[in-house]
Amino acid sequence: MAVNIWLVYVDLALISLATAFFRPAMFAIVPQVVAKRDLMPANSFFSAMDTGTEIAGPALAGIFAFRYGYALLLYLDAATYLVSALCL
């Protein structure tokens, strides 16, 4: 179990590092892709989705960790970053 928990710490550190670059970039690009009249609703939508994932994500991760272990969570997390990279 001690080995798996270190993987979680590394994953959390990588997520924090990526978030430090992703959030400012996301909010900087929104005005370029959204009409000026839709800017406030778009920012509100992105903020709500971002906050919603911070609330629902840990709850779902806890359920998956309990049922399937940490390895699946790390693979799922890596897959979501891969999908994000492909969408760019």
PDB file of N, CA and C in Angstrom:
ATOM      1  N   MET A   1       0.820  -1.195   0.000  1.00  0.00           N
ATOM      2  CA  MET A   1       0.000   0.000   0.000  1.00  0.00           C
ATOM      3  C   MET A   1       0.861   1.256   0.000  1.00  0.00           C
ATOM      4  N   ALA A   2       2.015   1.226   0.620  1.00  0.00           N
ATOM      5  CA  ALA A   2       2.859   2.422   0.707  1.00  0.00           C
ATOM      6  C   ALA A   2       3.331   2.877  -0.669  1.00  0.00           C
ATOM      7  N   VAL A   3       3.567   1.948  -1.576  1.00  0.00           N
ATOM      8  CA  VAL A   3       4.008   2.306  -2.924  1.00  0.00           C
ATOM      9  C   VAL A   3       2.887   3.033  -3.663  1.00  0.00           C
ATOM     10  N   ASN A   4       1.662   2.550  -3.547  1.00  0.00           N
ATOM     11  CA  ASN A   4       0.533   3.168  -4.248  1.00  0.00           C
ATOM     12  C   ASN A   4       0.265   4.590  -3.781  1.00  0.00           C
ATOM     13  N   ILE A   5       0.409   4.861  -2.501  1.00  0.00           N
ATOM     14  CA  ILE A   5       0.112   6.198  -1.996  1.00  0.00           C
ATOM     15  C   ILE A   5       1.109   7.219  -2.542  1.00  0.00           C
ATOM     16  N   TRP A   6       2.342   6.813  -2.794  1.00  0.00           N
ATOM     17  CA  TRP A   6       3.312   7.740  -3.385  1.00  0.00           C
ATOM     18  C   TRP A   6       2.938   8.071  -4.822  1.00  0.00           C
ATOM     19  N   LEU A   7       2.367   7.121  -5.529  1.00  0.00           N
ATOM     20  CA  LEU A   7       1.877   7.405  -6.875  1.00  0.00           C
ATOM     21  C   LEU A   7       0.756   8.440  -6.843  1.00  0.00           C
ATOM     22  N   VAL A   8      -0.085   8.365  -5.835  1.00  0.00           N
ATOM     23  CA  VAL A   8      -1.155   9.354  -5.683  1.00  0.00           C
ATOM     24  C   VAL A   8      -0.558  10.732  -5.425  1.00  0.00           C
ATOM     25  N   TYR A   9       0.466  10.815  -4.574  1.00  0.00           N
ATOM     26  CA  TYR A   9       1.111  12.104  -4.307  1.00  0.00           C
ATOM     27  C   TYR A   9       1.741  12.682  -5.571  1.00  0.00           C
ATOM     28  N   VAL A  10       2.377  11.844  -6.347  1.00  0.00           N
ATOM     29  CA  VAL A  10       2.988  12.305  -7.601  1.00  0.00           C
ATOM     30  C   VAL A  10       1.901  12.781  -8.557  1.00  0.00           C
ATOM     31  N   ASP A  11       0.821  12.034  -8.639  1.00  0.00           N
ATOM     32  CA  ASP A  11      -0.291  12.412  -9.506  1.00  0.00           C
ATOM     33  C   ASP A  11      -0.887  13.755  -9.080  1.00  0.00           C
ATOM     34  N   LEU A  12      -1.090  13.949  -7.803  1.00  0.00           N
ATOM     35  CA  LEU A  12      -1.637  15.214  -7.316  1.00  0.00           C
ATOM     36  C   LEU A  12      -0.691  16.379  -7.598  1.00  0.00           C
ATOM     37  N   ALA A  13       0.602  16.150  -7.455  1.00  0.00           N
ATOM     38  CA  ALA A  13       1.570  17.204  -7.767  1.00  0.00           C
ATOM     39  C   ALA A  13       1.528  17.562  -9.247  1.00  0.00           C
ATOM     40  N   LEU A  14       1.427  16.561 -10.104  1.00  0.00           N
ATOM     41  CA  LEU A  14       1.341  16.813 -11.543  1.00  0.00           C
ATOM     42  C   LEU A  14       0.042  17.522 -11.916  1.00  0.00           C
ATOM     43  N   ILE A  15      -1.040  17.150 -11.279  1.00  0.00           N
ATOM     44  CA  ILE A  15      -2.319  17.821 -11.531  1.00  0.00           C
ATOM     45  C   ILE A  15      -2.238  19.285 -11.110  1.00  0.00           C
ATOM     46  N   SER A  16      -1.656  19.557  -9.964  1.00  0.00           N
ATOM     47  CA  SER A  16      -1.519  20.946  -9.505  1.00  0.00           C
ATOM     48  C   SER A  16      -0.660  21.759 -10.461  1.00  0.00           C
ATOM     49  N   LEU A  17       0.412  21.164 -10.933  1.00  0.00           N
ATOM     50  CA  LEU A  17       1.285  21.851 -11.880  1.00  0.00           C
ATOM     51  C   LEU A  17       0.551  22.140 -13.191  1.00  0.00           C
ATOM     52  N   ALA A  18      -0.168  21.162 -13.702  1.00  0.00           N
ATOM     53  CA  ALA A  18      -0.911  21.362 -14.942  1.00  0.00           C
ATOM     54  C   ALA A  18      -2.021  22.397 -14.767  1.00  0.00           C
ATOM     55  N   THR A  19      -2.682  22.391 -13.624  1.00  0.00           N
ATOM     56  CA  THR A  19      -3.750  23.342 -13.363  1.00  0.00           C
ATOM     57  C   THR A  19      -3.229  24.768 -13.311  1.00  0.00           C
ATOM     58  N   ALA A  20      -2.031  24.942 -12.796  1.00  0.00           N
ATOM     59  CA  ALA A  20      -1.444  26.283 -12.720  1.00  0.00           C
ATOM     60  C   ALA A  20      -1.261  26.896 -14.108  1.00  0.00           C
ATOM     61  N   PHE A  21      -1.100  26.064 -15.121  1.00  0.00           N
ATOM     62  CA  PHE A  21      -0.971  26.563 -16.493  1.00  0.00           C
ATOM     63  C   PHE A  21      -2.302  26.546 -17.240  1.00  0.00           C
ATOM     64  N   PHE A  22      -3.142  25.551 -16.942  1.00  0.00           N
ATOM     65  CA  PHE A  22      -4.367  25.362 -17.699  1.00  0.00           C
ATOM     66  C   PHE A  22      -5.401  26.441 -17.426  1.00  0.00           C
ATOM     67  N   ARG A  23      -5.670  26.745 -16.168  1.00  0.00           N
ATOM     68  CA  ARG A  23      -6.741  27.702 -15.847  1.00  0.00           C
ATOM     69  C   ARG A  23      -6.490  29.088 -16.430  1.00  0.00           C
ATOM     70  N   PRO A  24      -5.311  29.675 -16.234  1.00  0.00           N
ATOM     71  CA  PRO A  24      -5.097  30.993 -16.863  1.00  0.00           C
ATOM     72  C   PRO A  24      -5.197  30.940 -18.384  1.00  0.00           C
ATOM     73  N   ALA A  25      -4.695  29.875 -18.978  1.00  0.00           N
ATOM     74  CA  ALA A  25      -4.766  29.751 -20.433  1.00  0.00           C
ATOM     75  C   ALA A  25      -6.214  29.606 -20.897  1.00  0.00           C
ATOM     76  N   MET A  26      -7.005  28.838 -20.163  1.00  0.00           N
ATOM     77  CA  MET A  26      -8.402  28.649 -20.538  1.00  0.00           C
ATOM     78  C   MET A  26      -9.159  29.973 -20.500  1.00  0.00           C
ATOM     79  N   PHE A  27      -8.984  30.726 -19.426  1.00  0.00           N
ATOM     80  CA  PHE A  27      -9.708  31.987 -19.313  1.00  0.00           C
ATOM     81  C   PHE A  27      -9.158  33.054 -20.254  1.00  0.00           C
ATOM     82  N   ALA A  28      -7.929  32.924 -20.688  1.00  0.00           N
ATOM     83  CA  ALA A  28      -7.368  33.872 -21.652  1.00  0.00           C
ATOM     84  C   ALA A  28      -7.877  33.608 -23.060  1.00  0.00           C
ATOM     85  N   ILE A  29      -8.184  32.374 -23.378  1.00  0.00           N
ATOM     86  CA  ILE A  29      -8.614  32.031 -24.737  1.00  0.00           C
ATOM     87  C   ILE A  29     -10.107  32.249 -24.942  1.00  0.00           C
ATOM     88  N   VAL A  30     -10.878  32.229 -23.880  1.00  0.00           N
ATOM     89  CA  VAL A  30     -12.329  32.361 -24.004  1.00  0.00           C
ATOM     90  C   VAL A  30     -12.734  33.634 -24.758  1.00  0.00           C
ATOM     91  N   PRO A  31     -12.176  34.801 -24.470  1.00  0.00           N
ATOM     92  CA  PRO A  31     -12.588  35.992 -25.220  1.00  0.00           C
ATOM     93  C   PRO A  31     -12.286  35.917 -26.717  1.00  0.00           C
ATOM     94  N   GLN A  32     -11.357  35.079 -27.099  1.00  0.00           N
ATOM     95  CA  GLN A  32     -11.019  34.956 -28.511  1.00  0.00           C
ATOM     96  C   GLN A  32     -11.976  34.038 -29.273  1.00  0.00           C
ATOM     97  N   VAL A  33     -12.666  33.166 -28.581  1.00  0.00           N
ATOM     98  CA  VAL A  33     -13.547  32.206 -29.262  1.00  0.00           C
ATOM     99  C   VAL A  33     -15.030  32.446 -28.979  1.00  0.00           C
ATOM    100  N   VAL A  34     -15.337  33.369 -28.093  1.00  0.00           N
ATOM    101  CA  VAL A  34     -16.722  33.653 -27.726  1.00  0.00           C
ATOM    102  C   VAL A  34     -17.028  35.105 -28.078  1.00  0.00           C
ATOM    103  N   ALA A  35     -18.221  35.338 -28.581  1.00  0.00           N
ATOM    104  CA  ALA A  35     -18.639  36.708 -28.884  1.00  0.00           C
ATOM    105  C   ALA A  35     -18.661  37.537 -27.600  1.00  0.00           C
ATOM    106  N   LYS A  36     -18.431  38.834 -27.758  1.00  0.00           N
ATOM    107  CA  LYS A  36     -18.331  39.711 -26.588  1.00  0.00           C
ATOM    108  C   LYS A  36     -19.597  39.655 -25.727  1.00  0.00           C
ATOM    109  N   ARG A  37     -20.754  39.566 -26.364  1.00  0.00           N
ATOM    110  CA  ARG A  37     -22.006  39.522 -25.588  1.00  0.00           C
ATOM    111  C   ARG A  37     -22.161  38.214 -24.820  1.00  0.00           C
ATOM    112  N   ASP A  38     -21.472  37.162 -25.235  1.00  0.00           N
ATOM    113  CA  ASP A  38     -21.559  35.867 -24.562  1.00  0.00           C
ATOM    114  C   ASP A  38     -20.401  35.602 -23.602  1.00  0.00           C
ATOM    115  N   LEU A  39     -19.553  36.591 -23.396  1.00  0.00           N
ATOM    116  CA  LEU A  39     -18.354  36.376 -22.582  1.00  0.00           C
ATOM    117  C   LEU A  39     -18.677  36.066 -21.123  1.00  0.00           C
ATOM    118  N   MET A  40     -19.563  36.838 -20.508  1.00  0.00           N
ATOM    119  CA  MET A  40     -19.893  36.571 -19.099  1.00  0.00           C
ATOM    120  C   MET A  40     -20.571  35.216 -18.904  1.00  0.00           C
ATOM    121  N   PRO A  41     -21.554  34.842 -19.744  1.00  0.00           N
ATOM    122  CA  PRO A  41     -22.123  33.499 -19.574  1.00  0.00           C
ATOM    123  C   PRO A  41     -21.100  32.384 -19.805  1.00  0.00           C
ATOM    124  N   ALA A  42     -20.198  32.584 -20.760  1.00  0.00           N
ATOM    125  CA  ALA A  42     -19.181  31.558 -21.022  1.00  0.00           C
ATOM    126  C   ALA A  42     -18.237  31.417 -19.829  1.00  0.00           C
ATOM    127  N   ASN A  43     -17.795  32.539 -19.272  1.00  0.00           N
ATOM    128  CA  ASN A  43     -16.926  32.477 -18.084  1.00  0.00           C
ATOM    129  C   ASN A  43     -17.657  31.834 -16.911  1.00  0.00           C
ATOM    130  N   SER A  44     -18.929  32.151 -16.748  1.00  0.00           N
ATOM    131  CA  SER A  44     -19.711  31.539 -15.671  1.00  0.00           C
ATOM    132  C   SER A  44     -19.840  30.038 -15.870  1.00  0.00           C
ATOM    133  N   PHE A  45     -20.088  29.628 -17.113  1.00  0.00           N
ATOM    134  CA  PHE A  45     -20.209  28.205 -17.417  1.00  0.00           C
ATOM    135  C   PHE A  45     -18.913  27.467 -17.109  1.00  0.00           C
ATOM    136  N   PHE A  46     -17.776  28.018 -17.585  1.00  0.00           N
ATOM    137  CA  PHE A  46     -16.496  27.359 -17.338  1.00  0.00           C
ATOM    138  C   PHE A  46     -16.159  27.313 -15.850  1.00  0.00           C
ATOM    139  N   SER A  47     -16.472  28.375 -15.128  1.00  0.00           N
ATOM    140  CA  SER A  47     -16.217  28.379 -13.680  1.00  0.00           C
ATOM    141  C   SER A  47     -17.091  27.351 -12.968  1.00  0.00           C
ATOM    142  N   ALA A  48     -18.356  27.269 -13.377  1.00  0.00           N
ATOM    143  CA  ALA A  48     -19.262  26.293 -12.750  1.00  0.00           C
ATOM    144  C   ALA A  48     -18.800  24.868 -13.032  1.00  0.00           C
ATOM    145  N   MET A  49     -18.399  24.597 -14.262  1.00  0.00           N
ATOM    146  CA  MET A  49     -17.922  23.254 -14.605  1.00  0.00           C
ATOM    147  C   MET A  49     -16.639  22.924 -13.843  1.00  0.00           C
ATOM    148  N   ASP A  50     -15.742  23.900 -13.742  1.00  0.00           N
ATOM    149  CA  ASP A  50     -14.483  23.688 -13.032  1.00  0.00           C
ATOM    150  C   ASP A  50     -14.736  23.400 -11.556  1.00  0.00           C
ATOM    151  N   THR A  51     -15.618  24.179 -10.939  1.00  0.00           N
ATOM    152  CA  THR A  51     -15.936  23.967  -9.531  1.00  0.00           C
ATOM    153  C   THR A  51     -16.702  22.662  -9.339  1.00  0.00           C
ATOM    154  N   GLY A  52     -17.597  22.364 -10.264  1.00  0.00           N
ATOM    155  CA  GLY A  52     -18.360  21.110 -10.172  1.00  0.00           C
ATOM    156  C   GLY A  52     -17.474  19.887 -10.206  1.00  0.00           C
ATOM    157  N   THR A  53     -16.445  19.928 -11.061  1.00  0.00           N
ATOM    158  CA  THR A  53     -15.538  18.780 -11.110  1.00  0.00           C
ATOM    159  C   THR A  53     -14.695  18.676  -9.847  1.00  0.00           C
ATOM    160  N   GLU A  54     -14.423  19.805  -9.217  1.00  0.00           N
ATOM    161  CA  GLU A  54     -13.670  19.754  -7.950  1.00  0.00           C
ATOM    162  C   GLU A  54     -14.508  19.168  -6.819  1.00  0.00           C
ATOM    163  N   ILE A  55     -15.810  19.268  -6.944  1.00  0.00           N
ATOM    164  CA  ILE A  55     -16.698  18.703  -5.929  1.00  0.00           C
ATOM    165  C   ILE A  55     -17.004  17.238  -6.225  1.00  0.00           C
ATOM    166  N   ALA A  56     -17.418  16.961  -7.457  1.00  0.00           N
ATOM    167  CA  ALA A  56     -17.827  15.599  -7.817  1.00  0.00           C
ATOM    168  C   ALA A  56     -16.632  14.668  -8.030  1.00  0.00           C
ATOM    169  N   GLY A  57     -15.529  15.198  -8.526  1.00  0.00           N
ATOM    170  CA  GLY A  57     -14.361  14.373  -8.830  1.00  0.00           C
ATOM    171  C   GLY A  57     -13.821  13.584  -7.647  1.00  0.00           C
ATOM    172  N   PRO A  58     -13.538  14.239  -6.523  1.00  0.00           N
ATOM    173  CA  PRO A  58     -13.032  13.479  -5.374  1.00  0.00           C
ATOM    174  C   PRO A  58     -14.025  12.446  -4.848  1.00  0.00           C
ATOM    175  N   ALA A  59     -15.316  12.755  -4.922  1.00  0.00           N
ATOM    176  CA  ALA A  59     -16.309  11.780  -4.467  1.00  0.00           C
ATOM    177  C   ALA A  59     -16.287  10.533  -5.362  1.00  0.00           C
ATOM    178  N   LEU A  60     -16.267  10.750  -6.668  1.00  0.00           N
ATOM    179  CA  LEU A  60     -16.197   9.611  -7.583  1.00  0.00           C
ATOM    180  C   LEU A  60     -14.871   8.872  -7.459  1.00  0.00           C
ATOM    181  N   ALA A  61     -13.790   9.607  -7.271  1.00  0.00           N
ATOM    182  CA  ALA A  61     -12.478   8.975  -7.113  1.00  0.00           C
ATOM    183  C   ALA A  61     -12.456   8.097  -5.864  1.00  0.00           C
ATOM    184  N   GLY A  62     -13.084   8.552  -4.803  1.00  0.00           N
ATOM    185  CA  GLY A  62     -13.150   7.745  -3.587  1.00  0.00           C
ATOM    186  C   GLY A  62     -13.892   6.441  -3.807  1.00  0.00           C
ATOM    187  N   ILE A  63     -14.986   6.518  -4.553  1.00  0.00           N
ATOM    188  CA  ILE A  63     -15.754   5.307  -4.847  1.00  0.00           C
ATOM    189  C   ILE A  63     -14.928   4.346  -5.698  1.00  0.00           C
ATOM    190  N   PHE A  64     -14.292   4.874  -6.766  1.00  0.00           N
ATOM    191  CA  PHE A  64     -13.471   4.022  -7.637  1.00  0.00           C
ATOM    192  C   PHE A  64     -12.268   3.447  -6.886  1.00  0.00           C
ATOM    193  N   ALA A  65     -11.630   4.259  -6.036  1.00  0.00           N
ATOM    194  CA  ALA A  65     -10.468   3.773  -5.281  1.00  0.00           C
ATOM    195  C   ALA A  65     -10.876   2.646  -4.337  1.00  0.00           C
ATOM    196  N   PHE A  66     -12.029   2.799  -3.719  1.00  0.00           N
ATOM    197  CA  PHE A  66     -12.497   1.773  -2.797  1.00  0.00           C
ATOM    198  C   PHE A  66     -12.814   0.471  -3.537  1.00  0.00           C
ATOM    199  N   ARG A  67     -13.454   0.599  -4.695  1.00  0.00           N
ATOM    200  CA  ARG A  67     -13.878  -0.594  -5.433  1.00  0.00           C
ATOM    201  C   ARG A  67     -12.764  -1.234  -6.251  1.00  0.00           C
ATOM    202  N   TYR A  68     -11.936  -0.390  -6.926  1.00  0.00           N
ATOM    203  CA  TYR A  68     -10.992  -0.926  -7.904  1.00  0.00           C
ATOM    204  C   TYR A  68      -9.530  -0.673  -7.594  1.00  0.00           C
ATOM    205  N   GLY A  69      -9.229   0.137  -6.590  1.00  0.00           N
ATOM    206  CA  GLY A  69      -7.845   0.446  -6.249  1.00  0.00           C
ATOM    207  C   GLY A  69      -7.337   1.694  -6.960  1.00  0.00           C
ATOM    208  N   TYR A  70      -6.145   2.109  -6.597  1.00  0.00           N
ATOM    209  CA  TYR A  70      -5.579   3.359  -7.104  1.00  0.00           C
ATOM    210  C   TYR A  70      -5.076   3.257  -8.542  1.00  0.00           C
ATOM    211  N   ALA A  71      -4.674   2.087  -8.966  1.00  0.00           N
ATOM    212  CA  ALA A  71      -4.101   1.942 -10.309  1.00  0.00           C
ATOM    213  C   ALA A  71      -5.092   2.384 -11.382  1.00  0.00           C
ATOM    214  N   LEU A  72      -6.341   1.981 -11.270  1.00  0.00           N
ATOM    215  CA  LEU A  72      -7.346   2.373 -12.247  1.00  0.00           C
ATOM    216  C   LEU A  72      -7.502   3.890 -12.283  1.00  0.00           C
ATOM    217  N   LEU A  73      -7.474   4.513 -11.120  1.00  0.00           N
ATOM    218  CA  LEU A  73      -7.607   5.974 -11.068  1.00  0.00           C
ATOM    219  C   LEU A  73      -6.467   6.669 -11.805  1.00  0.00           C
ATOM    220  N   LEU A  74      -5.267   6.163 -11.638  1.00  0.00           N
ATOM    221  CA  LEU A  74      -4.129   6.772 -12.323  1.00  0.00           C
ATOM    222  C   LEU A  74      -4.242   6.600 -13.828  1.00  0.00           C
ATOM    223  N   TYR A  75      -4.695   5.433 -14.276  1.00  0.00           N
ATOM    224  CA  TYR A  75      -4.886   5.213 -15.710  1.00  0.00           C
ATOM    225  C   TYR A  75      -6.002   6.101 -16.263  1.00  0.00           C
ATOM    226  N   LEU A  76      -7.088   6.227 -15.535  1.00  0.00           N
ATOM    227  CA  LEU A  76      -8.173   7.112 -15.974  1.00  0.00           C
ATOM    228  C   LEU A  76      -7.717   8.567 -16.040  1.00  0.00           C
ATOM    229  N   ASP A  77      -6.955   8.985 -15.058  1.00  0.00           N
ATOM    230  CA  ASP A  77      -6.450  10.349 -15.047  1.00  0.00           C
ATOM    231  C   ASP A  77      -5.522  10.594 -16.235  1.00  0.00           C
ATOM    232  N   ALA A  78      -4.643   9.654 -16.499  1.00  0.00           N
ATOM    233  CA  ALA A  78      -3.746   9.780 -17.647  1.00  0.00           C
ATOM    234  C   ALA A  78      -4.538   9.811 -18.948  1.00  0.00           C
ATOM    235  N   ALA A  79      -5.591   9.024 -19.030  1.00  0.00           N
ATOM    236  CA  ALA A  79      -6.411   8.999 -20.244  1.00  0.00           C
ATOM    237  C   ALA A  79      -7.110  10.337 -20.476  1.00  0.00           C
ATOM    238  N   THR A  80      -7.571  10.974 -19.409  1.00  0.00           N
ATOM    239  CA  THR A  80      -8.235  12.265 -19.583  1.00  0.00           C
ATOM    240  C   THR A  80      -7.251  13.328 -20.056  1.00  0.00           C
ATOM    241  N   TYR A  81      -6.018  13.274 -19.589  1.00  0.00           N
ATOM    242  CA  TYR A  81      -5.011  14.227 -20.079  1.00  0.00           C
ATOM    243  C   TYR A  81      -4.678  13.942 -21.536  1.00  0.00           C
ATOM    244  N   LEU A  82      -4.656  12.687 -21.909  1.00  0.00           N
ATOM    245  CA  LEU A  82      -4.399  12.335 -23.309  1.00  0.00           C
ATOM    246  C   LEU A  82      -5.521  12.854 -24.208  1.00  0.00           C
ATOM    247  N   VAL A  83      -6.757  12.695 -23.773  1.00  0.00           N
ATOM    248  CA  VAL A  83      -7.895  13.214 -24.548  1.00  0.00           C
ATOM    249  C   VAL A  83      -7.792  14.733 -24.666  1.00  0.00           C
ATOM    250  N   SER A  84      -7.455  15.415 -23.585  1.00  0.00           N
ATOM    251  CA  SER A  84      -7.274  16.874 -23.638  1.00  0.00           C
ATOM    252  C   SER A  84      -6.202  17.269 -24.618  1.00  0.00           C
ATOM    253  N   ALA A  85      -5.097  16.559 -24.604  1.00  0.00           N
ATOM    254  CA  ALA A  85      -3.990  16.873 -25.517  1.00  0.00           C
ATOM    255  C   ALA A  85      -4.419  16.653 -26.965  1.00  0.00           C
ATOM    256  N   LEU A  86      -5.172  15.611 -27.221  1.00  0.00           N
ATOM    257  CA  LEU A  86      -5.653  15.350 -28.588  1.00  0.00           C
ATOM    258  C   LEU A  86      -6.657  16.401 -29.044  1.00  0.00           C
ATOM    259  N   CYS A  87      -7.423  16.945 -28.120  1.00  0.00           N
ATOM    260  CA  CYS A  87      -8.395  17.978 -28.480  1.00  0.00           C
ATOM    261  C   CYS A  87      -7.722  19.308 -28.827  1.00  0.00           C
ATOM    262  N   LEU A  88      -6.524  19.517 -28.353  1.00  0.00           N
ATOM    263  CA  LEU A  88      -5.833  20.759 -28.685  1.00  0.00           C
ATOM    264  C   LEU A  88      -5.498  20.779 -30.152  1.00  0.00           C
TER     265      LEU A  88
END
